[in-house]
């Protein structure tokens, strides 16, 4: 069964500090992996997409990595800001799976404290 | 700017009432989805549609139905609301089935 596990479930850090969120998956065959950011009470918004051939991709202070061999991805946030407080959801797509082929992690709830 | 609009942000309904949740997208996307999101369970797919008048069951379709009469509009219907349908409902659209999902702001439904 395709699964996506995210850790930690929740995280509290001080403003200005860095943090790393983890996503492990068992989805096969793999198509792509996306990280979404969901602010409280809002819909998720895509931060980045990782395909099989990509190891690292940055979007401002967000850097995603992918190790397709170990089926692990991470999202690193540099110099955190209060606006980074949100849930971060990892979504993995399996090749040819269509809408049924999207497997969602349960998210990491990140709180940035001043 | 691309947009997915859900008609109601907050609704309170009584058990047994019929509930309509409407979603409109302006991106000419073929694919539209309805998810519900509950604490500790993440997002779960209720129904999706690849084309007008076409619908497919997701992981948790029981107690729900959908309607897609026009490409831009995808409605979720609760024929007889129950308390266990209290949840946040998220509509999304995408250009391709495996493509980026564009979500609406969500509709928080409370069934009393």
mmCIF file of N, CA and C in Angstrom, chain A residues 11-21 37 59-63 75-86 88 109-114:
data_model
loop_
_atom_site.group_PDB
_atom_site.id
_atom_site.type_symbol
_atom_site.label_atom_id
_atom_site.label_comp_id
_atom_site.label_asym_id
_atom_site.label_seq_id
_atom_site.Cartn_x
_atom_site.Cartn_y
_atom_site.Cartn_z
ATOM 1 N N UNK A 11 6.247 20.898 15.548
ATOM 2 C CA UNK A 11 7.572 21.448 15.826
ATOM 3 C C UNK A 11 7.426 22.905 16.235
ATOM 4 N N UNK A 12 8.130 23.288 17.289
ATOM 5 C CA UNK A 12 8.137 24.686 17.720
ATOM 6 C C UNK A 12 9.583 25.159 17.719
ATOM 7 N N UNK A 13 9.845 26.259 17.007
ATOM 8 C CA UNK A 13 11.201 26.814 16.989
ATOM 9 C C UNK A 13 11.130 28.333 17.159
ATOM 10 N N UNK A 14 12.256 28.915 17.509
ATOM 11 C CA UNK A 14 12.316 30.366 17.656
ATOM 12 C C UNK A 14 12.564 31.037 16.315
ATOM 13 N N UNK A 15 11.995 32.204 16.180
ATOM 14 C CA UNK A 15 12.180 33.009 14.975
ATOM 15 C C UNK A 15 13.666 33.177 14.675
ATOM 16 N N UNK A 16 14.013 33.007 13.410
ATOM 17 C CA UNK A 16 15.398 33.153 12.990
ATOM 18 C C UNK A 16 16.165 31.842 12.913
ATOM 19 N N UNK A 17 15.634 30.809 13.586
ATOM 20 C CA UNK A 17 16.299 29.512 13.553
ATOM 21 C C UNK A 17 15.939 28.738 12.289
ATOM 22 N N UNK A 18 16.750 27.733 11.974
ATOM 23 C CA UNK A 18 16.491 26.847 10.848
ATOM 24 C C UNK A 18 15.779 25.593 11.327
ATOM 25 N N UNK A 19 15.098 24.923 10.410
ATOM 26 C CA UNK A 19 14.478 23.642 10.757
ATOM 27 C C UNK A 19 14.373 22.779 9.505
ATOM 28 N N UNK A 20 14.219 21.471 9.746
ATOM 29 C CA UNK A 20 14.088 20.525 8.653
ATOM 30 C C UNK A 20 12.915 19.591 8.917
ATOM 31 N N UNK A 21 12.051 19.461 7.922
ATOM 32 C CA UNK A 21 10.900 18.574 8.003
ATOM 33 C C UNK A 21 11.162 17.369 7.105
ATOM 34 N N UNK A 37 2.262 24.209 1.592
ATOM 35 C CA UNK A 37 2.169 24.954 2.841
ATOM 36 C C UNK A 37 0.702 25.329 3.054
ATOM 37 N N UNK A 59 13.301 27.437 -3.142
ATOM 38 C CA UNK A 59 12.260 28.429 -3.384
ATOM 39 C C UNK A 59 12.393 29.442 -2.262
ATOM 40 N N UNK A 60 13.235 30.448 -2.483
ATOM 41 C CA UNK A 60 13.496 31.426 -1.429
ATOM 42 C C UNK A 60 14.201 30.772 -0.246
ATOM 43 N N UNK A 61 13.607 30.891 0.932
ATOM 44 C CA UNK A 61 14.213 30.299 2.131
ATOM 45 C C UNK A 61 13.873 28.820 2.295
ATOM 46 N N UNK A 62 13.108 28.283 1.387
ATOM 47 C CA UNK A 62 12.736 26.866 1.436
ATOM 48 C C UNK A 62 13.621 26.072 0.473
ATOM 49 N N UNK A 63 14.196 24.983 0.973
ATOM 50 C CA UNK A 63 14.988 24.090 0.140
ATOM 51 C C UNK A 63 14.486 22.656 0.325
ATOM 52 N N UNK A 75 12.331 19.095 3.748
ATOM 53 C CA UNK A 75 12.090 20.509 3.466
ATOM 54 C C UNK A 75 12.821 21.295 4.543
ATOM 55 N N UNK A 76 13.806 22.063 4.123
ATOM 56 C CA UNK A 76 14.611 22.842 5.056
ATOM 57 C C UNK A 76 14.188 24.298 4.973
ATOM 58 N N UNK A 77 13.921 24.892 6.107
ATOM 59 C CA UNK A 77 13.547 26.298 6.176
ATOM 60 C C UNK A 77 14.671 27.054 6.849
ATOM 61 N N UNK A 78 15.174 28.044 6.164
ATOM 62 C CA UNK A 78 16.302 28.828 6.663
ATOM 63 C C UNK A 78 15.813 30.147 7.253
ATOM 64 N N UNK A 79 16.410 30.538 8.366
ATOM 65 C CA UNK A 79 16.110 31.838 8.990
ATOM 66 C C UNK A 79 14.598 32.034 9.108
ATOM 67 N N UNK A 80 13.977 31.189 9.881
ATOM 68 C CA UNK A 80 12.512 31.159 9.953
ATOM 69 C C UNK A 80 11.917 32.512 10.341
ATOM 70 N N UNK A 81 10.708 32.740 9.810
ATOM 71 C CA UNK A 81 9.950 33.951 10.100
ATOM 72 C C UNK A 81 8.596 33.560 10.685
ATOM 73 N N UNK A 82 7.961 34.496 11.350
ATOM 74 C CA UNK A 82 6.654 34.213 11.960
ATOM 75 C C UNK A 82 5.657 33.709 10.919
ATOM 76 N N UNK A 83 5.784 34.201 9.707
ATOM 77 C CA UNK A 83 4.858 33.806 8.631
ATOM 78 C C UNK A 83 5.067 32.365 8.160
ATOM 79 N N UNK A 84 6.139 31.739 8.623
ATOM 80 C CA UNK A 84 6.364 30.328 8.283
ATOM 81 C C UNK A 84 5.498 29.404 9.134
ATOM 82 N N UNK A 85 4.873 29.942 10.168
ATOM 83 C CA UNK A 85 3.979 29.130 11.002
ATOM 84 C C UNK A 85 2.837 28.613 10.139
ATOM 85 N N UNK A 86 2.743 27.294 10.026
ATOM 86 C CA UNK A 86 1.774 26.673 9.117
ATOM 87 C C UNK A 86 1.908 25.163 9.233
ATOM 88 N N UNK A 88 2.791 21.829 6.924
ATOM 89 C CA UNK A 88 3.499 21.509 5.691
ATOM 90 C C UNK A 88 3.165 20.069 5.319
ATOM 91 N N UNK A 109 3.018 20.272 11.704
ATOM 92 C CA UNK A 109 2.520 21.562 12.165
ATOM 93 C C UNK A 109 3.687 22.341 12.775
ATOM 94 N N UNK A 110 4.058 23.426 12.104
ATOM 95 C CA UNK A 110 5.226 24.216 12.521
ATOM 96 C C UNK A 110 4.779 25.518 13.166
ATOM 97 N N UNK A 111 5.321 25.784 14.334
ATOM 98 C CA UNK A 111 5.030 27.045 15.032
ATOM 99 C C UNK A 111 6.339 27.782 15.232
ATOM 100 N N UNK A 112 6.370 29.036 14.770
ATOM 101 C CA UNK A 112 7.534 29.899 14.958
ATOM 102 C C UNK A 112 7.203 30.881 16.079
ATOM 103 N N UNK A 113 8.029 30.858 17.107
ATOM 104 C CA UNK A 113 7.808 31.754 18.244
ATOM 105 C C UNK A 113 8.746 32.954 18.174
ATOM 106 N N UNK A 114 8.230 34.137 18.541
ATOM 107 C CA UNK A 114 9.086 35.342 18.494
ATOM 108 C C UNK A 114 10.148 35.306 19.586
#
